[in-house]
mmCIF file with all atom_site columns, C-alpha atoms in Angstrom:
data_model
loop_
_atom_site.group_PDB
_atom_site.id
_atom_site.type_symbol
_atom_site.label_atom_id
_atom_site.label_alt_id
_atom_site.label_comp_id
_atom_site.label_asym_id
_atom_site.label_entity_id
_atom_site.label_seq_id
_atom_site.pdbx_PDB_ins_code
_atom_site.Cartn_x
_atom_site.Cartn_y
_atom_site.Cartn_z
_atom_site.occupancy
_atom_site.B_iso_or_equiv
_atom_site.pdbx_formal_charge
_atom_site.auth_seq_id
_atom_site.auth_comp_id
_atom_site.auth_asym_id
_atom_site.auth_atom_id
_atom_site.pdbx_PDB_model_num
ATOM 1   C CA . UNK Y 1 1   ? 88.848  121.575 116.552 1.00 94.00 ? 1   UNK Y CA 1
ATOM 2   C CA . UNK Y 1 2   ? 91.497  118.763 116.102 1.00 97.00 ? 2   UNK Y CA 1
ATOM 3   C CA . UNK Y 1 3   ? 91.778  117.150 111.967 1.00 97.00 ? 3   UNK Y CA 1
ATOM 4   C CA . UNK Y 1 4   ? 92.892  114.103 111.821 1.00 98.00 ? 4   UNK Y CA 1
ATOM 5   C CA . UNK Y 1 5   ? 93.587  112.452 107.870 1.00 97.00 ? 5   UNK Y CA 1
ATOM 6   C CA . UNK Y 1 6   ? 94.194  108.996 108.361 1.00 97.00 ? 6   UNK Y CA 1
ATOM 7   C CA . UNK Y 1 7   ? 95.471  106.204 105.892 1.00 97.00 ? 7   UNK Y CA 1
ATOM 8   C CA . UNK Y 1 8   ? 95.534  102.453 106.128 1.00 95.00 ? 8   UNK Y CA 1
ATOM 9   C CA . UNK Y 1 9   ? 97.719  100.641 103.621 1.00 93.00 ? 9   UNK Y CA 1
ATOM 10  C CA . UNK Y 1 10  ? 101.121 99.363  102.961 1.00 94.00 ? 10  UNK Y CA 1
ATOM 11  C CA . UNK Y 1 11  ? 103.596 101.443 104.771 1.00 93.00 ? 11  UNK Y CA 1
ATOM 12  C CA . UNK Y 1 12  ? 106.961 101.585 103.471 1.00 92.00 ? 12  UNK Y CA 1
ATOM 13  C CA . UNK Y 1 13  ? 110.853 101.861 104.525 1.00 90.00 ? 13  UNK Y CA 1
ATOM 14  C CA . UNK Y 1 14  ? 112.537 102.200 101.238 1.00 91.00 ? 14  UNK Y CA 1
ATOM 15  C CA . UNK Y 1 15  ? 116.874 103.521 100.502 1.00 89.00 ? 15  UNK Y CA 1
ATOM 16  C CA . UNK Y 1 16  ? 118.397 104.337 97.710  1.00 89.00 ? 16  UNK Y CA 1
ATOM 17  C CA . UNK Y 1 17  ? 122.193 103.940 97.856  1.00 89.00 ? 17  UNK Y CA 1
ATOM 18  C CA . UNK Y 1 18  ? 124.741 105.609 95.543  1.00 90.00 ? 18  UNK Y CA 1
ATOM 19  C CA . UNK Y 1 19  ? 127.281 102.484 95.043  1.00 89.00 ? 19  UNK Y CA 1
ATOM 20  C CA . UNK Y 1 20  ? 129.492 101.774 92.630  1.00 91.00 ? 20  UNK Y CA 1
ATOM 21  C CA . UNK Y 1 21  ? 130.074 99.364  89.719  1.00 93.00 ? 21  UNK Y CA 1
ATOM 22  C CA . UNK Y 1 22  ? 131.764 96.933  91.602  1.00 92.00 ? 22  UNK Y CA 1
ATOM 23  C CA . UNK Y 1 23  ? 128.909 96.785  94.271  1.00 90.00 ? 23  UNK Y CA 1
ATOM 24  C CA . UNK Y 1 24  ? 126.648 96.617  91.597  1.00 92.00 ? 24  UNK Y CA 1
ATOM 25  C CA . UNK Y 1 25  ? 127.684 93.146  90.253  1.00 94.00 ? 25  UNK Y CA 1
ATOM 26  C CA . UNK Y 1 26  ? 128.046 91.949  93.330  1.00 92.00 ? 26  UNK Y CA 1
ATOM 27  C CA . UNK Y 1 27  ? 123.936 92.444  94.020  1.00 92.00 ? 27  UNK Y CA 1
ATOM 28  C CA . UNK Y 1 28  ? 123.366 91.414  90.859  1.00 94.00 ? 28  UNK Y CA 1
ATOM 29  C CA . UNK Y 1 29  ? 125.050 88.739  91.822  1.00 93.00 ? 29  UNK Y CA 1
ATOM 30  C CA . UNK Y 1 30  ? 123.599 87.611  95.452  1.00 92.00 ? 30  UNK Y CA 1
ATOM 31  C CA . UNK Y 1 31  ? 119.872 89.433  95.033  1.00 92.00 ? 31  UNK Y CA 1
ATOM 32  C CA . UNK Y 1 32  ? 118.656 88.611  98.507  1.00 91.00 ? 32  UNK Y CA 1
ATOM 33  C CA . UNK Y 1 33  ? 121.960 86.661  100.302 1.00 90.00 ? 33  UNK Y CA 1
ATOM 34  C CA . UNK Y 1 34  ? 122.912 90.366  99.970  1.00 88.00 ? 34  UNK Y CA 1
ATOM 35  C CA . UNK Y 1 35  ? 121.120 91.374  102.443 1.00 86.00 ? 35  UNK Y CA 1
ATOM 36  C CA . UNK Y 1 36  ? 123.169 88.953  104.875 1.00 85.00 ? 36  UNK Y CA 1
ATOM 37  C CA . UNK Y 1 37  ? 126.097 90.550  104.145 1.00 78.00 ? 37  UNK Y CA 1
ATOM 38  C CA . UNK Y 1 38  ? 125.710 93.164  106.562 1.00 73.00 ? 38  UNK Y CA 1
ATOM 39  C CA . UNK Y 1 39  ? 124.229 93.607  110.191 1.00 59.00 ? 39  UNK Y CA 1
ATOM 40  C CA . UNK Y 1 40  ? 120.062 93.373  110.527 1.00 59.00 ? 40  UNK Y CA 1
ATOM 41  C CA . UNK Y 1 41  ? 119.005 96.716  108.434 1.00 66.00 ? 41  UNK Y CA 1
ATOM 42  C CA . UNK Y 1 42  ? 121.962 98.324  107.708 1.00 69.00 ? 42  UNK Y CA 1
ATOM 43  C CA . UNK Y 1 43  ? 120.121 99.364  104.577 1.00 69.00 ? 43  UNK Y CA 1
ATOM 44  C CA . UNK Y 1 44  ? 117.911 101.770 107.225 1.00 71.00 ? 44  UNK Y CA 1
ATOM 45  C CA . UNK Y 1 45  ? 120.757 104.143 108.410 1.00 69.00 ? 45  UNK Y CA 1
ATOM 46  C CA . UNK Y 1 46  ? 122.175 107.331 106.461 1.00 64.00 ? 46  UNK Y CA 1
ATOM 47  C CA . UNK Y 1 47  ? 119.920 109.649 104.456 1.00 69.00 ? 47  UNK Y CA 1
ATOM 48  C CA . UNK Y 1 48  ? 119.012 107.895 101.969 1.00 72.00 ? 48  UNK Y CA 1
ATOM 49  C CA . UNK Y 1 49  ? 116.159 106.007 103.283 1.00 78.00 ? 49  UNK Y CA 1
ATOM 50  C CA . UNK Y 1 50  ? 112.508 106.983 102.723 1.00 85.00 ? 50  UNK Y CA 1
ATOM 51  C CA . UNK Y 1 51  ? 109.282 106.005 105.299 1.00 88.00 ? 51  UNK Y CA 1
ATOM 52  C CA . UNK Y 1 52  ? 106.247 106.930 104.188 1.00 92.00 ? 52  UNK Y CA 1
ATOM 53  C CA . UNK Y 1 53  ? 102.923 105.314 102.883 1.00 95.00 ? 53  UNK Y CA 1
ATOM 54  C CA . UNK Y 1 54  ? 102.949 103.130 99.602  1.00 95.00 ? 54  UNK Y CA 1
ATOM 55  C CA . UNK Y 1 55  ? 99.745  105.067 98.236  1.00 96.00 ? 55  UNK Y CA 1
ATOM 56  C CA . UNK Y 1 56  ? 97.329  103.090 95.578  1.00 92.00 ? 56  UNK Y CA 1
ATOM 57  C CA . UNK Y 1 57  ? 94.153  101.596 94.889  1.00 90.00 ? 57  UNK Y CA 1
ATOM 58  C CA . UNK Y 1 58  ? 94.746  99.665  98.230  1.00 90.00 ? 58  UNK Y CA 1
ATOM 59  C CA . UNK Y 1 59  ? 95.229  102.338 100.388 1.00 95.00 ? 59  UNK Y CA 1
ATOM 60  C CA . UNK Y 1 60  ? 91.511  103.863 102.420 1.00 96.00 ? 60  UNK Y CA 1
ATOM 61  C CA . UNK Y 1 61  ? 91.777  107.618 103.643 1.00 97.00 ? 61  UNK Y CA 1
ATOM 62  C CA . UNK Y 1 62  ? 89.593  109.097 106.117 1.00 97.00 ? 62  UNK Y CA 1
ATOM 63  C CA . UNK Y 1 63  ? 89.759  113.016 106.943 1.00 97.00 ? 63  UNK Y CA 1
ATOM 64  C CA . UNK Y 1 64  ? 88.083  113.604 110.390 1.00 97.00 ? 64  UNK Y CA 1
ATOM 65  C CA . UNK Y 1 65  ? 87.091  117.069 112.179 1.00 96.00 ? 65  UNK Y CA 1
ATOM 66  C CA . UNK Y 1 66  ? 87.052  115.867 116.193 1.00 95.00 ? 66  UNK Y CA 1
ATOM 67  C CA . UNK Y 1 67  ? 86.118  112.420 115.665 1.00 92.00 ? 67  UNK Y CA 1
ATOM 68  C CA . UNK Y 1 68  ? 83.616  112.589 112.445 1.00 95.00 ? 68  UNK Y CA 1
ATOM 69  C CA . UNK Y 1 69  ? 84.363  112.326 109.227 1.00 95.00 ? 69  UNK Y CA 1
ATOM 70  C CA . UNK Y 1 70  ? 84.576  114.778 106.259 1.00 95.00 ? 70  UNK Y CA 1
ATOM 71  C CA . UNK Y 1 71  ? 83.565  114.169 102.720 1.00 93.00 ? 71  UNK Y CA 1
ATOM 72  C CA . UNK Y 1 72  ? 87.244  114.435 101.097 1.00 93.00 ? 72  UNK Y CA 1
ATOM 73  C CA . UNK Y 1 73  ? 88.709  113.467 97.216  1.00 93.00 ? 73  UNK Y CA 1
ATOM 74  C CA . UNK Y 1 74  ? 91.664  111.189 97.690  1.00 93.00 ? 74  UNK Y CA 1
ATOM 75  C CA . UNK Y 1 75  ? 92.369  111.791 93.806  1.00 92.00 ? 75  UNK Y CA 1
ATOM 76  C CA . UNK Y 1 76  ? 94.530  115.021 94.433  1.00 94.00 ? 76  UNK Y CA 1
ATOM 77  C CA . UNK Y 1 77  ? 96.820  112.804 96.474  1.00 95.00 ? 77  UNK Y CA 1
ATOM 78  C CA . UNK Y 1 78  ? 98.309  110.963 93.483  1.00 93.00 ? 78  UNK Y CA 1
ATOM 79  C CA . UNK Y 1 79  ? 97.963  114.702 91.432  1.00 93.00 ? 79  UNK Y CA 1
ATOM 80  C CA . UNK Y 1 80  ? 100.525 116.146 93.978  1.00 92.00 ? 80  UNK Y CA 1
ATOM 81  C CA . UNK Y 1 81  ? 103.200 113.239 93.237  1.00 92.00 ? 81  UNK Y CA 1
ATOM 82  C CA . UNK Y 1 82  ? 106.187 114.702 92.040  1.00 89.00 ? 82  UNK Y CA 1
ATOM 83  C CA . UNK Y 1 83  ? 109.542 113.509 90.514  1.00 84.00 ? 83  UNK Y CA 1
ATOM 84  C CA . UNK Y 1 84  ? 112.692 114.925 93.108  1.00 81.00 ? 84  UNK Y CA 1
ATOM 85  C CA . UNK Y 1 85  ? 115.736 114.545 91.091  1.00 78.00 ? 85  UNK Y CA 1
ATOM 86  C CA . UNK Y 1 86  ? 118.319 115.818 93.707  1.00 79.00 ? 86  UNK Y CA 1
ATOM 87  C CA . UNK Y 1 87  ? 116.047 112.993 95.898  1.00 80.00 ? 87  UNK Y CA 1
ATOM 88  C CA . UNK Y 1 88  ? 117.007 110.221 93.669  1.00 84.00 ? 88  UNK Y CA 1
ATOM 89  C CA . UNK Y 1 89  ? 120.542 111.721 92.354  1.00 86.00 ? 89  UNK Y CA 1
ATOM 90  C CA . UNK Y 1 90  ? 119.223 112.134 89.243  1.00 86.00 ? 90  UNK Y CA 1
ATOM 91  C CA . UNK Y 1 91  ? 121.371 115.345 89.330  1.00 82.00 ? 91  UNK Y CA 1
ATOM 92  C CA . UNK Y 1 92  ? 124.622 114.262 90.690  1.00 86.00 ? 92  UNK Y CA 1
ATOM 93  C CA . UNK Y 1 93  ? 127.283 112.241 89.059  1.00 88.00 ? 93  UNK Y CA 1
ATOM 94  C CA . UNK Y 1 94  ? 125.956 109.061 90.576  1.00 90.00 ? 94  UNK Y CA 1
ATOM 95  C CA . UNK Y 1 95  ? 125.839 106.136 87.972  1.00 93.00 ? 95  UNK Y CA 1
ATOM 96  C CA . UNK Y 1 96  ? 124.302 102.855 90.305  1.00 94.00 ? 96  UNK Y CA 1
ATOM 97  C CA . UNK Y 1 97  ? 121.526 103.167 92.903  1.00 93.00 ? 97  UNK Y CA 1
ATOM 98  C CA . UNK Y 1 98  ? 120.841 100.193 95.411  1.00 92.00 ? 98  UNK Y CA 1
ATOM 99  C CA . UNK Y 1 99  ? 116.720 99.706  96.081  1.00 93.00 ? 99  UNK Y CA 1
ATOM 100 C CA . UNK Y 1 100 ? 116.629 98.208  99.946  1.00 92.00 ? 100 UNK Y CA 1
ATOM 101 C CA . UNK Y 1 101 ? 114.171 97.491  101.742 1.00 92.00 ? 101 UNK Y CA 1
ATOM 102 C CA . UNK Y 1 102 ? 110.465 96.836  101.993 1.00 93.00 ? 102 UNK Y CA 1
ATOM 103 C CA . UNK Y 1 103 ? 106.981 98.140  100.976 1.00 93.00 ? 103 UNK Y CA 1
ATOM 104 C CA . UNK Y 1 104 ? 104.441 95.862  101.743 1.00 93.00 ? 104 UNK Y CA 1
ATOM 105 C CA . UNK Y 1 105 ? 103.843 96.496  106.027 1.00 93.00 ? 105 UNK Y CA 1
ATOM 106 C CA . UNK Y 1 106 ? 100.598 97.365  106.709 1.00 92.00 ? 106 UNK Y CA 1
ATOM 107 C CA . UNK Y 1 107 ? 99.986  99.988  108.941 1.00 92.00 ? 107 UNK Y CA 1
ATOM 108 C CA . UNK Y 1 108 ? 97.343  102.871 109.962 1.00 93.00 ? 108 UNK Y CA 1
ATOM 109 C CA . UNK Y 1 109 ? 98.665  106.170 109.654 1.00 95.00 ? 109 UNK Y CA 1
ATOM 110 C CA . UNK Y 1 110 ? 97.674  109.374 111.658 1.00 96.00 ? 110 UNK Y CA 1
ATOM 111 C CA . UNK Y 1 111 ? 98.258  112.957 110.936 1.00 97.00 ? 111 UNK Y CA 1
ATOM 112 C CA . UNK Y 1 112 ? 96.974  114.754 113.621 1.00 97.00 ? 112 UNK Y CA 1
ATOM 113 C CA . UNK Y 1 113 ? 96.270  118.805 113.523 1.00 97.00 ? 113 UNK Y CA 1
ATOM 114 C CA . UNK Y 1 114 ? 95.303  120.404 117.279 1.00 96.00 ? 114 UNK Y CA 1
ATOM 115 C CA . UNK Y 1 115 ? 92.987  124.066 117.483 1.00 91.00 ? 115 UNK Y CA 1
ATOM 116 C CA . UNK Y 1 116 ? 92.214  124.202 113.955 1.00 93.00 ? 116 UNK Y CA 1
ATOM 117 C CA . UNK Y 1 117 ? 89.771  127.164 113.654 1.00 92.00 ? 117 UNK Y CA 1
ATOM 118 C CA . UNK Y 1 118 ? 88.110  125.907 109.986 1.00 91.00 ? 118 UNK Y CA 1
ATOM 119 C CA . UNK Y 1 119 ? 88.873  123.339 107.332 1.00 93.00 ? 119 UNK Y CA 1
ATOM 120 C CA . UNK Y 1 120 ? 89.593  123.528 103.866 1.00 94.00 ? 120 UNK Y CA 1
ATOM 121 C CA . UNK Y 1 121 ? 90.174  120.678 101.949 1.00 93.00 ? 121 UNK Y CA 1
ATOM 122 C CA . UNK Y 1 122 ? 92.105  122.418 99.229  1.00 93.00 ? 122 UNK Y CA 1
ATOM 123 C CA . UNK Y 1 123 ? 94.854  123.526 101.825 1.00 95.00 ? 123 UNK Y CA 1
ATOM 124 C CA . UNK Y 1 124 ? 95.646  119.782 102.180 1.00 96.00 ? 124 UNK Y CA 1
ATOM 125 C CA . UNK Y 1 125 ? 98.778  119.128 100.996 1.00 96.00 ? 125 UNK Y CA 1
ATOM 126 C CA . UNK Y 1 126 ? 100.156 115.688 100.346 1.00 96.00 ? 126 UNK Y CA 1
ATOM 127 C CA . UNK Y 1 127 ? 103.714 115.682 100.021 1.00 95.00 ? 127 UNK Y CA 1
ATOM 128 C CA . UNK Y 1 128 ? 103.858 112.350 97.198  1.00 94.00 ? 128 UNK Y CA 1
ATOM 129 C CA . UNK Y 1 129 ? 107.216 111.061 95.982  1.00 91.00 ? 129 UNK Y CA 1
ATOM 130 C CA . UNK Y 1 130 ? 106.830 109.489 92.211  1.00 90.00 ? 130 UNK Y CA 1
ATOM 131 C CA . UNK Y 1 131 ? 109.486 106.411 92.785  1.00 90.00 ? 131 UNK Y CA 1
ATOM 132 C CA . UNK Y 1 132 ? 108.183 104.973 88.821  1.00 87.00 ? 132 UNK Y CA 1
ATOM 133 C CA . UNK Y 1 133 ? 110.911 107.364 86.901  1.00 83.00 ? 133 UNK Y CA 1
ATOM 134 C CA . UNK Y 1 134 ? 113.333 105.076 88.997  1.00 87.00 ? 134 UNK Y CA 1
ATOM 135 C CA . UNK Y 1 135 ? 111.589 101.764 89.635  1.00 89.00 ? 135 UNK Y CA 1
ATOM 136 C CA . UNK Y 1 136 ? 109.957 101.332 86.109  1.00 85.00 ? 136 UNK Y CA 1
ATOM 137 C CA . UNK Y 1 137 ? 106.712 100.579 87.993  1.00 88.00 ? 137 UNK Y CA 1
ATOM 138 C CA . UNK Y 1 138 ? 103.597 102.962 87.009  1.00 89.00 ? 138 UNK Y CA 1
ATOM 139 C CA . UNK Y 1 139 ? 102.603 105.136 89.757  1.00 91.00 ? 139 UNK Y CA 1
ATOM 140 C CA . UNK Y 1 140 ? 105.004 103.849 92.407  1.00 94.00 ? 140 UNK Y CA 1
ATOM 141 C CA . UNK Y 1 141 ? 103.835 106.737 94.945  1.00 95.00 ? 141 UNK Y CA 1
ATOM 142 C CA . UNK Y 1 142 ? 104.994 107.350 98.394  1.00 95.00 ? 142 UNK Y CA 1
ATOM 143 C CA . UNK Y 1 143 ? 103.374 109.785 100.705 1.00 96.00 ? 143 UNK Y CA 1
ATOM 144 C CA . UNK Y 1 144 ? 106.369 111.408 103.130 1.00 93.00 ? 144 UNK Y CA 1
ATOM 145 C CA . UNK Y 1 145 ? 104.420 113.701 104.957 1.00 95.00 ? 145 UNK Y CA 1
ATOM 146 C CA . UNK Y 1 146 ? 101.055 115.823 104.751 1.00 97.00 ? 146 UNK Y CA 1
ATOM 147 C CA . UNK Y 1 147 ? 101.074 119.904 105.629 1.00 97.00 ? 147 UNK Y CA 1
ATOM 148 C CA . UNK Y 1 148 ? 97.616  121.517 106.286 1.00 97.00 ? 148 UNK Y CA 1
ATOM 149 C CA . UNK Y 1 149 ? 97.937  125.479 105.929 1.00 95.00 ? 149 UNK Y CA 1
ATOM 150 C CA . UNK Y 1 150 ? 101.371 125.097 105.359 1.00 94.00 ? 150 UNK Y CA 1
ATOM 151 C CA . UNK Y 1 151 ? 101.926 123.229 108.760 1.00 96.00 ? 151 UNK Y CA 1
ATOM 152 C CA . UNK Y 1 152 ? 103.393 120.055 109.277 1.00 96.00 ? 152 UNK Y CA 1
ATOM 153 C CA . UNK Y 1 153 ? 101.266 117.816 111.587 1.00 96.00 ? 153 UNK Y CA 1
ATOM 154 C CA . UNK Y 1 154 ? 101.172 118.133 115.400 1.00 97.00 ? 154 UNK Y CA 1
ATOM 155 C CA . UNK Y 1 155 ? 101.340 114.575 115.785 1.00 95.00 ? 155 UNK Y CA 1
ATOM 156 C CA . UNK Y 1 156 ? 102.047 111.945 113.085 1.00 93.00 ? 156 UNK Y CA 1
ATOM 157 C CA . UNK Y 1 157 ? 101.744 107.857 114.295 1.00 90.00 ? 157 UNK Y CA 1
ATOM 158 C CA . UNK Y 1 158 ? 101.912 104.490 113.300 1.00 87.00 ? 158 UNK Y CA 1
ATOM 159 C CA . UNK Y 1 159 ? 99.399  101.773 114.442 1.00 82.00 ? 159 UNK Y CA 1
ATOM 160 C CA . UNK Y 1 160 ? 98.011  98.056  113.491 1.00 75.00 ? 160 UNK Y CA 1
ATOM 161 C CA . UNK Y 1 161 ? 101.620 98.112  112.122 1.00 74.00 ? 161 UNK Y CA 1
ATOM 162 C CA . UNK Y 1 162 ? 102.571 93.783  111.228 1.00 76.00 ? 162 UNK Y CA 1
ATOM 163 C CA . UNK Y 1 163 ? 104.356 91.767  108.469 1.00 82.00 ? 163 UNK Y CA 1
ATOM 164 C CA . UNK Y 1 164 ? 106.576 92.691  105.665 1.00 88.00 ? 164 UNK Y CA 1
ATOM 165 C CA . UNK Y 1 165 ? 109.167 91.858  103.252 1.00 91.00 ? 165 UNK Y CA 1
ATOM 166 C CA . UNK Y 1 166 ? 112.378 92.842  101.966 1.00 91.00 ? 166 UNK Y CA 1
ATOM 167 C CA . UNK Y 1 167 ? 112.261 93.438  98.481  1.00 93.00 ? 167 UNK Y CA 1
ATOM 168 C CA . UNK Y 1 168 ? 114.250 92.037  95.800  1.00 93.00 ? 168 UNK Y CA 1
ATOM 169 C CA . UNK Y 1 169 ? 117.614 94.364  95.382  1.00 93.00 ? 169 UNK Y CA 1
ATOM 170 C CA . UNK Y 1 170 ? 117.699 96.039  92.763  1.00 94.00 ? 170 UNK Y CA 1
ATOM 171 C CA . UNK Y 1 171 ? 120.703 98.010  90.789  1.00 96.00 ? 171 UNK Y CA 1
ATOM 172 C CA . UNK Y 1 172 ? 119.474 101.068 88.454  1.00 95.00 ? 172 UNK Y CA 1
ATOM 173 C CA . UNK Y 1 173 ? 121.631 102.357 86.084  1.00 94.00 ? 173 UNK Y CA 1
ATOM 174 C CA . UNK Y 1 174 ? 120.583 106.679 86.490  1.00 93.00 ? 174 UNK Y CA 1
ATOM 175 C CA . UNK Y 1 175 ? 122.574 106.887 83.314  1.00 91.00 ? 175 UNK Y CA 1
ATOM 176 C CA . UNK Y 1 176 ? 119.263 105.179 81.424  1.00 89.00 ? 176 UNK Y CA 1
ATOM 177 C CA . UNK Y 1 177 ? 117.023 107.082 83.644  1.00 86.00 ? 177 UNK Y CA 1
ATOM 178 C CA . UNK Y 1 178 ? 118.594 110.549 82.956  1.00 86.00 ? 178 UNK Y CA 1
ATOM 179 C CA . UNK Y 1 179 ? 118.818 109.477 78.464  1.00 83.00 ? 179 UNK Y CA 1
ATOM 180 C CA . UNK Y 1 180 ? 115.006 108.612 79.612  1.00 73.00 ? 180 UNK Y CA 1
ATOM 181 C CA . UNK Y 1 181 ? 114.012 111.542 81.171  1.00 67.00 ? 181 UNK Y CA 1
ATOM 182 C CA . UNK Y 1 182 ? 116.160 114.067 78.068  1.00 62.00 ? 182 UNK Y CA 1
ATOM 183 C CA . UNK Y 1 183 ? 118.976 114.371 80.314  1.00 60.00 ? 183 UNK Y CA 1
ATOM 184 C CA . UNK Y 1 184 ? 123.022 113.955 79.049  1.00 54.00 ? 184 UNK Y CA 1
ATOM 185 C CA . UNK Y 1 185 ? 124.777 111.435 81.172  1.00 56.00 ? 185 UNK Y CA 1
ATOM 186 C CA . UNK Y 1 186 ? 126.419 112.129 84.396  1.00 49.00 ? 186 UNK Y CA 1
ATOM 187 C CA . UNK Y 1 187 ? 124.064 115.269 84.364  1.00 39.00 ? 187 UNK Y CA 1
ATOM 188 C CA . UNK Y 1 188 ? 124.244 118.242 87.015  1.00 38.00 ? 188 UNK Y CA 1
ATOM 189 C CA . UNK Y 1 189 ? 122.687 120.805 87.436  1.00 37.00 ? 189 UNK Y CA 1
ATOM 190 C CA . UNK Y 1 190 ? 120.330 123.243 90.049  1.00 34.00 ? 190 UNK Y CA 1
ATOM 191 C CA . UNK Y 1 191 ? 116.965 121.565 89.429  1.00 30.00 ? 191 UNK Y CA 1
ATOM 192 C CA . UNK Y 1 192 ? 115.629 120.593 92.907  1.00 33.00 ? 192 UNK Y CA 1
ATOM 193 C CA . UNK Y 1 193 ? 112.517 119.427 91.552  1.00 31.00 ? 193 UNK Y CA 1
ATOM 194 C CA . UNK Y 1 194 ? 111.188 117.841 88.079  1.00 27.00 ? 194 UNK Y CA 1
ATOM 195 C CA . UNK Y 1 195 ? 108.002 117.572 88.894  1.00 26.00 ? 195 UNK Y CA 1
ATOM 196 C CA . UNK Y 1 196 ? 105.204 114.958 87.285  1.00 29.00 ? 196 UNK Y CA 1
ATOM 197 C CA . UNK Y 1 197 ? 107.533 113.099 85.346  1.00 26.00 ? 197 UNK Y CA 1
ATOM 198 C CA . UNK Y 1 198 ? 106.078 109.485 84.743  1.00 22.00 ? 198 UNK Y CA 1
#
């Protein structure tokens, strides 16, 4: 039996770049020319981009056993979002992030599972990045990847994929996140994972 959970809605490609002070009043400075300043998506390379689905009210999920679908609650997607400090260098002695990129492409995407013997809908997992703590924008939620019984997808696509735009640039200052969030400036520490934060 093959499951399939697909979602149409705004698929996103989204970086967060450690920079420093100096870069930050220069994008404060150009907001979009500073996009220019650089080859076409620069923004994209390094490891500090994020693709996933922009997940909201917008967004319609289907779960499918061979071709039919399965009653499923798309509620415990945004109950799995969680806050990944070490993700957003909450953590590290980073002051200034740079937000690149764009949110808003619309796309249909596939998560495909071959030979499974039974479904369970609680053994969904939806693996939900909270961007809000960062963005100061309620339930900014990403969806990176989906695991059923603790396996990652046999196949994962995009389709009906057209239009987007670059968002505005954006410096944050982590030191008003972390005084935010309880944390002393320039904090580190081993937390991995401070989870439901919004």
């Amino acid at each position: 039996m093959e499951l399939a959970v697909k979602i149409d809605g705004p698929y996103c490609d989204l970086a967060l770049h450690p920079i420093s002070a100096k870069s930050a009043d220069i994008i404060r400075r150009l907001g979009r020319k500073f996009y220019t300043k650089k080859y076409l998506e620069w923004w994209r390379h390094g490891r500090t981009s994020t693709c996933g689905v922009k997940y909201g009210d917008s967004c319609q999920v289907q779960v499918c056993l061979d071709g039919d679908c399965v009653p499923f609650d798309p509620g415990v997607i945004a109950e799995s979002a969680a806050f990944f400090a070490k993700r957003h260098y909450v953590n590290t002695k980073v002051r200034y992030l740079a937000f690149l990129g764009y949110d808003d492409e619309y796309c249909q995407t596939t998560w495909r599972w071959k030979d499974i013997l039974t479904f369970e809908p609680e053994k969904l997992e939806f693996i939900v990045h909270r961007w809000d703590r960062v963005l100061d924008v309620e339930d900014y939620l990403i969806i990176e990847d989906i695991r059923y019984d603790g396996q990652y997808a046999d196949e994962e696509g995009c389709g009906k994929r057209f239009g987007f735009n670059l968002v505005e640039p954006k410096v944050i200052d982590l030191d008003e996140i972390r005084q935010g969030s309880g944390m002393p400036p320039y904090y580190v520490g081993d937390i991995p994972r401070l989870s439901r934060l919004s």
